[in-house]
XYZ file of C-alpha atoms in Angstrom:
661
model
C 3.161 -49.955 27.564
C 1.117 -48.571 24.695
C -0.548 -50.963 22.248
C -1.186 -49.829 18.707
C -4.142 -50.844 16.676
C -3.288 -52.921 13.557
C -4.836 -50.321 11.294
C -2.541 -47.705 12.780
C 0.489 -49.896 12.152
C -0.617 -50.430 8.578
C -1.083 -46.683 8.125
C 2.419 -46.053 9.454
C 3.807 -48.619 7.003
C 2.185 -46.869 4.045
C 3.418 -43.515 5.328
C 6.962 -44.887 5.293
C 6.425 -46.181 1.782
C 5.348 -42.711 0.705
C 8.555 -41.313 2.154
C 10.617 -43.691 0.006
C 8.764 -42.508 -3.097
C 9.430 -38.901 -2.122
C 13.114 -39.670 -1.719
C 13.606 -41.328 -5.101
C 13.501 -38.207 -7.337
C 15.866 -36.514 -4.929
C 18.398 -39.320 -5.432
C 17.997 -39.203 -9.196
C 18.575 -35.428 -9.164
C 21.949 -35.751 -7.414
C 24.984 -35.150 -9.618
C 27.530 -37.870 -10.213
C 31.211 -37.306 -9.553
C 31.819 -37.035 -13.303
C 29.080 -34.397 -13.701
C 30.388 -32.412 -10.767
C 33.869 -32.454 -12.290
C 32.486 -31.099 -15.573
C 30.749 -28.244 -13.736
C 33.831 -27.346 -11.673
C 35.709 -24.195 -12.716
C 39.186 -23.130 -11.679
C 38.857 -20.814 -8.687
C 41.850 -18.726 -9.805
C 40.003 -17.418 -12.862
C 38.639 -13.880 -12.593
C 35.050 -13.044 -13.561
C 35.844 -12.243 -17.212
C 38.007 -15.321 -17.719
C 35.411 -17.516 -16.046
C 32.663 -16.103 -18.297
C 34.733 -16.703 -21.454
C 35.543 -20.235 -20.348
C 31.928 -21.103 -19.551
C 30.619 -19.668 -22.834
C 33.221 -21.684 -24.749
C 33.293 -24.991 -22.880
C 30.636 -24.910 -20.184
C 27.321 -26.696 -19.850
C 24.065 -25.115 -21.027
C 23.084 -24.054 -17.534
C 26.506 -22.432 -17.040
C 26.290 -20.526 -20.309
C 22.810 -19.337 -19.388
C 24.086 -18.077 -16.019
C 26.785 -16.042 -17.777
C 24.215 -14.441 -20.060
C 22.026 -13.527 -17.097
C 25.035 -12.009 -15.321
C 26.065 -9.822 -18.291
C 24.786 -6.545 -16.746
C 26.949 -7.103 -13.662
C 29.996 -7.837 -15.799
C 29.376 -4.661 -17.782
C 29.247 -2.589 -14.610
C 32.418 -4.177 -13.199
C 34.603 -4.233 -16.304
C 32.830 -2.834 -19.380
C 35.834 -2.789 -21.742
C 36.809 -6.425 -21.244
C 33.180 -7.571 -21.217
C 32.500 -5.977 -24.599
C 35.800 -7.159 -26.066
C 35.920 -10.759 -24.835
C 32.543 -11.891 -23.448
C 29.844 -10.401 -25.674
C 31.290 -11.804 -28.939
C 31.089 -15.283 -27.410
C 27.322 -14.982 -26.964
C 25.697 -16.915 -29.796
C 22.133 -16.998 -30.986
C 21.788 -20.647 -30.107
C 22.852 -20.024 -26.532
C 20.352 -17.204 -26.200
C 17.552 -19.365 -27.531
C 18.446 -22.169 -25.137
C 18.543 -19.804 -22.202
C 15.167 -18.304 -22.985
C 13.589 -21.731 -23.398
C 14.110 -22.175 -19.665
C 11.035 -20.569 -18.022
C 13.062 -19.776 -14.911
C 15.563 -17.592 -16.819
C 14.511 -14.113 -17.960
C 17.052 -13.101 -20.558
C 15.348 -9.787 -21.233
C 16.676 -8.362 -17.952
C 20.232 -9.054 -19.113
C 19.843 -7.366 -22.450
C 18.145 -4.353 -20.894
C 21.047 -3.902 -18.524
C 23.627 -3.622 -21.322
C 25.007 -0.341 -22.556
C 23.418 1.107 -25.703
C 26.597 0.716 -27.742
C 26.897 -2.994 -26.998
C 23.298 -4.148 -26.862
C 23.386 -4.083 -30.641
C 25.412 -7.299 -30.569
C 22.312 -9.142 -29.396
C 19.843 -6.666 -30.820
C 19.396 -8.432 -34.146
C 18.659 -11.601 -32.239
C 15.911 -9.775 -30.420
C 14.358 -8.567 -33.653
C 14.429 -12.082 -35.032
C 13.253 -13.909 -31.935
C 10.393 -11.610 -30.982
C 8.712 -12.488 -34.283
C 9.494 -16.186 -34.321
C 9.532 -18.710 -31.479
C 6.298 -18.485 -29.528
C 7.941 -19.765 -26.351
C 10.498 -16.964 -26.197
C 8.832 -14.245 -28.253
C 7.247 -12.357 -25.356
C 10.498 -12.267 -23.427
C 12.454 -11.011 -26.400
C 9.777 -8.515 -27.324
C 10.195 -6.889 -23.918
C 13.952 -6.883 -24.502
C 13.524 -5.196 -27.851
C 11.109 -2.564 -26.510
C 13.534 -1.697 -23.730
C 16.487 -1.581 -26.119
C 14.729 0.879 -28.448
C 15.123 3.633 -25.863
C 18.897 3.220 -25.957
C 19.421 2.893 -29.722
C 19.962 5.666 -32.293
C 17.257 6.499 -34.806
C 19.165 5.211 -37.811
C 19.669 1.807 -36.221
C 15.972 1.591 -35.378
C 14.998 2.581 -38.890
C 17.263 0.045 -40.590
C 17.026 -2.875 -38.191
C 13.413 -2.597 -37.000
C 11.269 -0.765 -39.521
C 12.542 -2.847 -42.454
C 11.505 -6.256 -41.050
C 8.434 -4.667 -39.480
C 6.855 -4.031 -42.892
C 6.804 -7.728 -43.679
C 6.034 -8.974 -40.162
C 2.896 -6.790 -39.930
C 1.295 -8.401 -42.959
C -1.825 -10.516 -42.614
C 0.060 -13.562 -43.857
C 2.276 -13.513 -40.770
C 1.436 -15.248 -37.483
C -0.795 -13.684 -34.869
C 2.204 -13.389 -32.528
C 4.195 -11.485 -35.147
C 1.363 -9.036 -35.821
C 0.811 -8.398 -32.098
C 4.535 -7.727 -31.702
C 4.376 -5.345 -34.665
C 1.639 -3.321 -32.940
C 3.686 -2.806 -29.788
C 6.849 -2.008 -31.711
C 5.018 0.586 -33.806
C 3.742 2.285 -30.662
C 7.252 2.328 -29.206
C 9.133 3.692 -32.214
C 6.520 6.339 -33.051
C 7.893 8.729 -30.440
C 11.462 8.271 -31.728
C 10.914 9.912 -35.120
C 9.711 13.223 -36.465
C 6.111 13.650 -37.550
C 6.729 13.355 -41.355
C 8.549 10.032 -40.931
C 5.790 8.644 -38.718
C 3.159 9.742 -41.190
C 4.981 8.345 -44.201
C 6.480 5.095 -42.881
C 4.327 4.059 -39.939
C 0.753 5.166 -40.623
C 0.158 2.683 -43.486
C 1.141 -0.168 -41.180
C -1.018 1.270 -38.397
C -4.083 1.418 -40.647
C -3.494 -2.140 -41.809
C -3.250 -3.471 -38.284
C -6.319 -1.491 -37.140
C -8.282 -3.414 -39.789
C -6.806 -6.826 -38.989
C -9.150 -9.802 -39.035
C -8.198 -10.787 -35.454
C -9.745 -8.729 -32.675
C -6.620 -9.167 -30.507
C -4.546 -7.345 -33.131
C -7.118 -4.566 -33.550
C -7.304 -4.092 -29.790
C -3.529 -4.068 -29.386
C -3.023 -1.570 -32.202
C -5.816 0.606 -30.860
C -4.025 0.969 -27.514
C -0.902 2.141 -29.383
C -2.782 4.897 -31.207
C -2.091 7.277 -28.328
C 1.647 7.024 -29.005
C 1.051 7.315 -32.735
C -1.019 10.480 -32.225
C 1.622 12.068 -30.042
C 4.231 11.095 -32.625
C 2.515 12.806 -35.563
C 1.313 15.811 -33.534
C -1.911 17.767 -33.242
C -2.157 18.760 -36.883
C -2.336 15.208 -38.245
C -4.147 13.500 -35.370
C -7.570 14.704 -36.479
C -7.137 13.463 -40.024
C -5.117 10.297 -39.440
C -5.937 8.924 -35.985
C -9.468 10.091 -35.189
C -11.120 8.197 -38.092
C -9.445 4.989 -36.970
C -10.631 5.533 -33.395
C -14.183 6.155 -34.557
C -14.204 2.927 -36.532
C -12.650 0.916 -33.714
C -15.127 2.352 -31.192
C -17.889 0.729 -33.265
C -16.086 -2.605 -33.538
C -17.995 -5.807 -32.892
C -15.455 -6.910 -30.261
C -15.975 -5.513 -26.760
C -12.242 -5.490 -25.988
C -11.629 -3.411 -29.119
C -14.363 -0.939 -28.176
C -12.936 -0.679 -24.676
C -9.443 -0.030 -26.053
C -10.861 2.700 -28.286
C -12.736 4.250 -25.356
C -9.617 4.317 -23.165
C -7.525 5.791 -25.973
C -10.100 8.511 -26.690
C -10.083 9.555 -23.036
C -6.291 9.735 -22.998
C -6.270 11.889 -26.154
C -9.079 14.288 -25.260
C -6.713 17.242 -24.914
C -5.552 16.687 -28.521
C -9.044 17.193 -29.957
C -10.548 20.641 -30.439
C -13.945 21.710 -29.139
C -15.649 21.070 -32.462
C -14.366 17.471 -32.617
C -15.441 16.853 -29.035
C -18.954 18.124 -29.679
C -19.610 16.611 -33.116
C -17.571 13.401 -33.017
C -16.474 12.404 -29.522
C -19.712 13.032 -27.639
C -21.987 10.965 -29.954
C -19.343 8.241 -30.047
C -18.970 8.050 -26.278
C -22.712 8.284 -25.754
C -23.320 5.329 -28.053
C -20.557 3.395 -26.342
C -22.036 4.040 -22.892
C -25.549 3.054 -23.924
C -24.355 -0.137 -25.597
C -22.286 -1.158 -22.576
C -25.122 -0.448 -20.159
C -27.538 -2.651 -22.053
C -25.424 -5.584 -23.129
C -21.788 -5.458 -22.021
C -21.316 -5.658 -18.246
C -17.646 -6.620 -18.603
C -16.766 -3.221 -20.121
C -18.841 -1.271 -17.583
C -16.143 -1.628 -14.914
C -13.551 0.169 -17.041
C -16.119 2.707 -18.218
C -17.163 3.557 -14.667
C -13.543 3.877 -13.535
C -12.707 6.349 -16.335
C -16.002 8.219 -16.085
C -14.764 11.096 -13.927
C -11.805 11.725 -16.225
C -14.114 11.567 -19.239
C -16.579 14.110 -17.866
C -13.800 16.430 -16.754
C -12.151 16.301 -20.189
C -15.352 16.991 -22.114
C -17.154 19.349 -19.716
C -15.896 22.535 -21.381
C -17.416 21.443 -24.709
C -20.765 20.170 -23.429
C -24.057 21.795 -24.146
C -26.507 21.894 -21.249
C -28.349 18.903 -22.682
C -25.156 16.866 -23.066
C -24.080 17.819 -19.563
C -27.378 16.583 -18.175
C -27.160 13.309 -20.110
C -23.754 12.396 -18.668
C -24.912 13.283 -15.173
C -27.993 11.104 -15.475
C -25.981 8.214 -16.862
C -23.649 8.442 -13.853
C -26.667 8.198 -11.541
C -27.743 5.018 -13.323
C -24.303 3.489 -12.919
C -24.217 4.311 -9.207
C -27.286 2.157 -8.494
C -26.564 -0.582 -11.006
C -27.740 -3.881 -9.582
C -29.760 -2.187 -6.825
C -32.649 -0.376 -8.527
C -34.570 -0.164 -11.766
C -34.378 3.004 -13.780
C -37.801 3.977 -12.404
C -36.409 3.986 -8.866
C -38.332 1.008 -7.488
C -36.532 -1.740 -5.614
C -35.111 -4.476 -7.751
C -35.966 -7.858 -6.290
C -34.197 -9.714 -9.068
C -31.468 -12.079 -7.861
C -28.335 -11.774 -9.999
C -25.724 -14.493 -10.495
C -22.792 -14.099 -8.139
C -20.357 -13.158 -10.912
C -22.700 -10.496 -12.306
C -23.400 -9.146 -8.828
C -19.662 -8.798 -8.261
C -19.300 -6.830 -11.527
C -22.139 -4.503 -10.542
C -20.552 -3.929 -7.134
C -17.280 -2.992 -8.846
C -19.133 -0.481 -11.038
C -20.719 1.142 -7.979
C -17.353 1.229 -6.218
C -15.867 3.029 -9.219
C -18.771 5.475 -9.071
C -17.921 6.128 -5.422
C -14.283 6.666 -6.424
C -15.329 9.232 -9.045
C -17.880 11.007 -6.873
C -15.663 14.016 -5.974
C -15.012 14.547 -9.704
C -18.746 14.370 -10.391
C -19.437 16.958 -7.665
C -17.085 19.279 -9.514
C -18.725 18.341 -12.834
C -22.265 19.036 -11.567
C -21.204 22.219 -9.653
C -21.071 22.031 -5.837
C -23.875 24.601 -5.644
C -26.233 22.071 -7.248
C -25.145 19.180 -5.045
C -28.353 18.933 -3.020
C -30.647 18.711 -6.032
C -28.421 16.775 -8.430
C -26.159 14.413 -6.486
C -27.260 14.136 -2.859
C -29.591 11.123 -3.450
C -26.768 9.355 -5.288
C -24.331 10.101 -2.472
C -26.752 8.853 0.148
C -27.259 5.652 -1.831
C -23.516 5.047 -2.027
C -23.146 5.597 1.728
C -25.868 2.986 2.362
C -24.652 0.555 -0.318
C -24.828 -3.089 0.812
C -21.234 -3.682 -0.372
C -18.500 -2.799 2.141
C -16.056 -1.919 -0.634
C -18.425 0.759 -1.945
C -18.936 2.344 1.472
C -15.213 2.165 2.180
C -14.459 3.998 -1.073
C -16.969 6.705 -0.157
C -15.304 7.091 3.230
C -11.866 7.388 1.618
C -12.982 10.343 -0.507
C -15.216 11.955 2.110
C -12.708 14.694 2.953
C -12.538 15.712 -0.726
C -16.301 16.128 -0.867
C -16.184 18.200 2.318
C -13.673 20.559 0.709
C -15.739 20.893 -2.462
C -18.986 21.639 -0.616
C -17.427 24.313 1.578
C -20.161 26.195 3.447
C -22.740 23.602 2.355
C -20.926 20.767 4.119
C -23.866 20.340 6.491
C -25.693 18.636 3.609
C -23.721 15.448 4.271
C -23.798 15.515 8.080
C -26.231 12.619 8.203
C -24.071 10.489 5.872
C -21.009 11.153 8.024
C -22.830 9.802 11.052
C -23.971 6.782 9.051
C -20.407 5.986 7.981
C -19.058 6.468 11.491
C -21.662 4.007 12.774
C -21.048 1.533 9.970
C -20.906 -2.146 10.867
C -17.544 -2.422 9.117
C -14.530 -1.297 11.127
C -12.692 -0.471 7.900
C -15.377 2.010 6.893
C -15.398 3.661 10.312
C -11.623 3.903 10.415
C -11.478 5.845 7.130
C -13.582 8.751 8.358
C -11.315 11.533 9.542
C -13.918 14.211 10.351
C -15.643 12.976 13.518
C -18.753 13.683 15.474
C -18.955 13.074 19.208
C -21.985 10.721 19.415
C -20.887 8.740 16.374
C -17.361 8.402 17.743
C -18.653 7.018 21.001
C -20.796 4.469 19.164
C -17.921 3.534 16.860
C -15.578 2.954 19.805
C -18.128 0.729 21.535
C -18.477 -1.420 18.421
C -14.701 -1.606 18.031
C -14.349 -2.747 21.639
C -16.826 -5.571 21.058
C -14.972 -6.797 17.982
C -11.957 -9.097 17.941
C -9.795 -6.672 15.953
C -7.902 -4.970 18.761
C -5.492 -3.170 16.420
C -8.393 -1.248 14.904
C -9.560 -0.403 18.429
C -6.033 0.797 19.259
C -5.831 3.023 16.173
C -9.255 4.475 16.935
C -8.085 5.448 20.422
C -5.023 7.072 18.881
C -7.353 9.308 16.868
C -9.168 10.242 20.076
C -6.015 12.088 21.195
C -6.790 14.882 18.704
C -10.265 15.513 20.108
C -9.183 18.401 22.395
C -8.408 20.388 19.255
C -11.961 20.197 17.912
C -14.185 19.184 20.842
C -14.865 21.194 23.992
C -13.477 20.161 27.372
C -16.997 19.541 28.716
C -17.835 17.182 25.841
C -14.637 15.238 26.428
C -15.165 15.175 30.192
C -18.734 13.909 30.037
C -18.579 11.817 26.838
C -15.150 10.199 26.717
C -13.321 10.426 30.006
C -15.176 7.705 31.852
C -14.859 5.478 28.823
C -11.062 5.884 28.839
C -10.952 4.887 32.515
C -13.071 1.851 31.751
C -10.738 0.750 28.954
C -7.625 1.204 31.102
C -9.077 -0.780 34.001
C -11.121 -3.486 32.255
C -9.826 -4.113 28.737
C -7.879 -7.328 28.245
C -5.505 -6.093 25.512
C -2.380 -4.365 26.807
C -1.687 -2.120 23.746
C -5.296 -0.921 23.886
C -5.004 -0.157 27.595
C -1.797 1.801 27.094
C -3.268 3.762 24.204
C -6.297 4.615 26.368
C -3.910 5.780 29.107
C -2.100 8.020 26.613
C -5.393 9.457 25.385
C -6.419 10.061 29.002
C -3.209 12.030 29.575
C -3.888 14.067 26.425
C -7.362 14.906 27.711
C -5.846 15.998 31.018
C -3.129 18.079 29.411
C -5.469 20.157 27.248
C -8.231 20.561 29.821
C -8.202 24.181 31.013
C -10.765 23.790 33.783
C -8.944 23.427 37.094
C -11.802 21.673 38.841
C -12.070 19.019 36.150
C -8.297 18.506 36.102
C -8.248 17.876 39.832
C -11.081 15.389 39.529
C -9.282 13.550 36.736
C -6.047 13.316 38.738
C -7.926 12.176 41.830
C -9.642 9.460 39.842
C -6.313 8.319 38.358
C -4.813 7.964 41.831
C -7.873 6.259 43.291
C -8.601 3.783 40.468
C -5.064 3.088 39.285
C -2.340 3.953 41.819
C -4.465 2.694 44.726
C -6.459 0.165 42.721
C -7.280 -3.208 44.219
C -5.981 -5.045 41.143
C -2.215 -5.190 40.679
C -2.969 -4.925 36.930
C -4.395 -1.439 37.493
C -1.339 -0.447 39.515
C 0.885 -1.563 36.647
C -1.201 0.617 34.350
C -0.565 3.532 36.714
C 3.165 3.098 36.130
C 2.501 2.998 32.364
C 0.544 6.221 32.744
C 3.475 7.750 34.656
C 5.802 6.983 31.747
C 3.415 8.755 29.404
C 2.946 11.667 31.812
C 6.724 12.214 31.952
C 6.634 12.752 28.182
C 3.619 15.056 28.105
C 3.881 17.174 31.273
C 6.542 19.343 32.811
C 8.821 17.889 35.494
C 7.295 20.114 38.152
C 3.743 19.035 37.295
C 4.692 15.364 37.243
C 6.487 15.532 40.598
C 3.593 17.394 42.162
C 0.826 15.016 41.088
C 2.311 11.624 40.154
C 5.762 10.932 41.623
C 4.935 10.324 45.304
C 2.234 7.784 44.454
C 4.613 5.997 42.095
C 7.313 5.726 44.772
C 4.810 4.395 47.303
C 4.430 1.321 45.090
C 7.750 0.130 46.527
C 5.546 -1.409 49.237
C 3.300 -3.163 46.701
C 2.698 -6.808 47.645
C 3.052 -7.964 44.018
C 6.614 -8.433 42.783
C 5.715 -7.512 39.183
C 4.733 -4.016 40.293
C 7.963 -3.540 42.258
C 9.943 -4.955 39.356
C 8.475 -2.410 36.911
C 9.051 0.391 39.427
C 12.750 -0.576 39.620
C 13.070 -0.243 35.861
C 11.529 3.222 36.041
C 13.785 4.565 38.808
C 16.281 6.304 36.462
C 13.472 8.110 34.653
C 11.758 9.031 37.894
C 15.033 10.399 39.198
C 15.439 12.548 36.059
C 12.250 14.472 36.910
C 13.605 15.635 40.286
C 14.927 19.209 40.318
C 17.507 20.017 42.958
C 17.727 21.623 45.413
C 14.006 22.453 45.241
C 12.962 18.773 45.238
C 15.506 17.540 47.808
C 12.774 15.853 49.804
C 11.691 13.866 46.709
C 15.275 12.734 46.153
C 15.445 11.565 49.755
C 12.276 9.571 49.278
C 13.571 8.002 46.083
C 16.824 6.986 47.838
C 14.763 5.602 50.672
C 12.952 3.401 48.152
C 16.255 2.105 46.805
C 17.486 1.360 50.333
C 14.286 -0.452 51.212
C 14.467 -2.566 48.077
C 18.083 -3.505 48.723
C 17.534 -4.290 52.387
C 14.163 -6.026 52.420
C 13.422 -7.257 48.931
C 13.195 -11.041 48.647
C 12.378 -11.428 44.959
C 15.640 -12.173 43.186
C 14.582 -10.489 39.904
C 13.674 -7.278 41.704
C 16.969 -7.294 43.656
C 18.962 -7.885 40.487
C 17.155 -5.047 38.726
C 17.761 -2.642 41.605
C 21.455 -3.424 41.616
C 21.721 -2.943 37.853
C 19.901 0.373 38.104
C 22.145 1.468 40.983
C 25.248 0.539 39.017
C 24.005 2.641 36.099
C 23.967 5.665 38.340
C 20.889 5.981 40.516
C 23.123 6.771 43.483
C 25.293 9.255 41.533
C 23.109 12.162 42.574
C 23.181 10.966 46.189
C 26.958 10.902 46.244
C 27.125 14.328 44.627
C 24.859 15.921 47.187
C 26.462 13.989 50.012
C 29.805 15.551 49.122
C 28.173 18.969 49.002
C 26.616 18.381 52.426
C 22.983 18.334 51.320
C 22.393 14.724 52.388
C 25.249 14.155 54.812
C 22.930 14.039 57.767
C 20.388 11.854 56.057
C 22.064 8.614 55.021
C 25.356 7.042 53.983
C 25.683 4.294 51.367
C 27.697 1.262 52.407
C 28.966 -0.267 49.139
C 30.263 -3.421 50.821
C 26.922 -4.127 52.437
C 24.987 -2.884 49.401
C 22.528 -0.772 51.423
C 22.145 2.650 53.003
C 22.771 3.328 56.713
C 22.187 6.382 58.854
């Protein structure tokens, strides 16, 4: 009998006490019979009647559920929903429902038809400017509803209150909502209306005392510009962007930078040269020296920026942007003079610098195009080499992802990056190696060895899958001497079954596309010796796996000639697992036999079935053989027996369940 220590008993007692405390709120949350009765609704009511009843007499949670379900009611019965349910929805109910953080009323309003959303539309206009708790939810509702409402309704119901809500005397929430609404409605009206009614509000909000408002309005300037058109953008929007790009707040400057990039096609060459370039140059220099937080966004947009401005650059401007990109690509690794930087950065700052370099790697193909592929060796090769050797895995992985694009851009000069390809293929990170599609033989062999030593067998499996395409690009001799023995080693020694099977498939692919008869014979001989006749039953099981693959890849005649006999001989295998797998394969093996040319193979297959039925002692093997026979393994035998082909060979005794002469 076990004896428990007193401390253990005390611990158990306290554990039980904890359970009682856990149970108490559960008991309190249970509904009383009276509450349940109040929440019960007549089951005979249809959906519309139930909704009307709940909105009129139900509890708050029931009314909220009806509001959430409005889109479904509209789809099922729009006429009755609009006539009976929607008028019952009151402002108070909507406010109560949106006060619950688990209920998102905006999805319901968005789902309503344009002609009926107006019944709750005025509520949206009111609420998005008022209650802080629900304003964001209703703002999204309003923005979605604008797409479905006519212009006149928008002008009367939105623009009128918008003039007052955008004033400095209003709350921060109201002014932020005004910015987003202005950006949304700008594309709904013609250019003169936008210029007359909206631009004054836009200018006011761009000069707001709160940086959040200036930043928000700045990000809506793209919609404003597209609303007023090319002719007025230069005079009305560009000055605001210039001022915001020089704002004291970094988030405002970043918003201006992003908006400028998105509107580059709307500025003419003269504006790009005289206004945009100096502005962007100043922005880049300021960020590089004192604003690491903005550098991540700058580096991500850099390729798009250079591509959009390249046609307007002078040679000097072109060179400046290229040099600045080179600085970004080694940020946190080197000084501007090229010497190693031994300074230790805080972890947060180091992470930001790594993100900047990763963005540079992402934009590298665009920068190759910007610098001209013919100048790659002199202008960008050192930068590319640095990115390939970057200490951060994410940077090297990003380079590997875009490697094929660089190859296409370089064309005949692709040999410039041969060394970097080898470096990436031999990378310590499996993710980096896996992303390289173009492959070199020595690097592939090294990569596979490292994958085999790792614990990530799925990566090893995928790498072997890629090996199957090698016959298309690598000579038969290279495959025979570099990879073949390695595939045999994986099949016979690896401990992961999916990896072994993938190696067996790759081995069959090598055999199929090898055109040298002598090598093919040696491969087949080695398969039979090391697998079919292997000392380990595990290797013999892998031979049967290889046979399944070979039946898919080779012709029936080739399979029967080189693989079938050895597979059937495994009926004598001392290990039941091998015989069991062979029994499962009998129907497929039979399907490869062509009659009457392969009559002797059919006889041997039937002999295997007879031997298994007569002598097999393992109950699982016997059961499998009988199931296979019932599915039709002996159908061919009976057919050829009737035709006389096998009449003198054997007769099947169904009562005894075995063959007799």
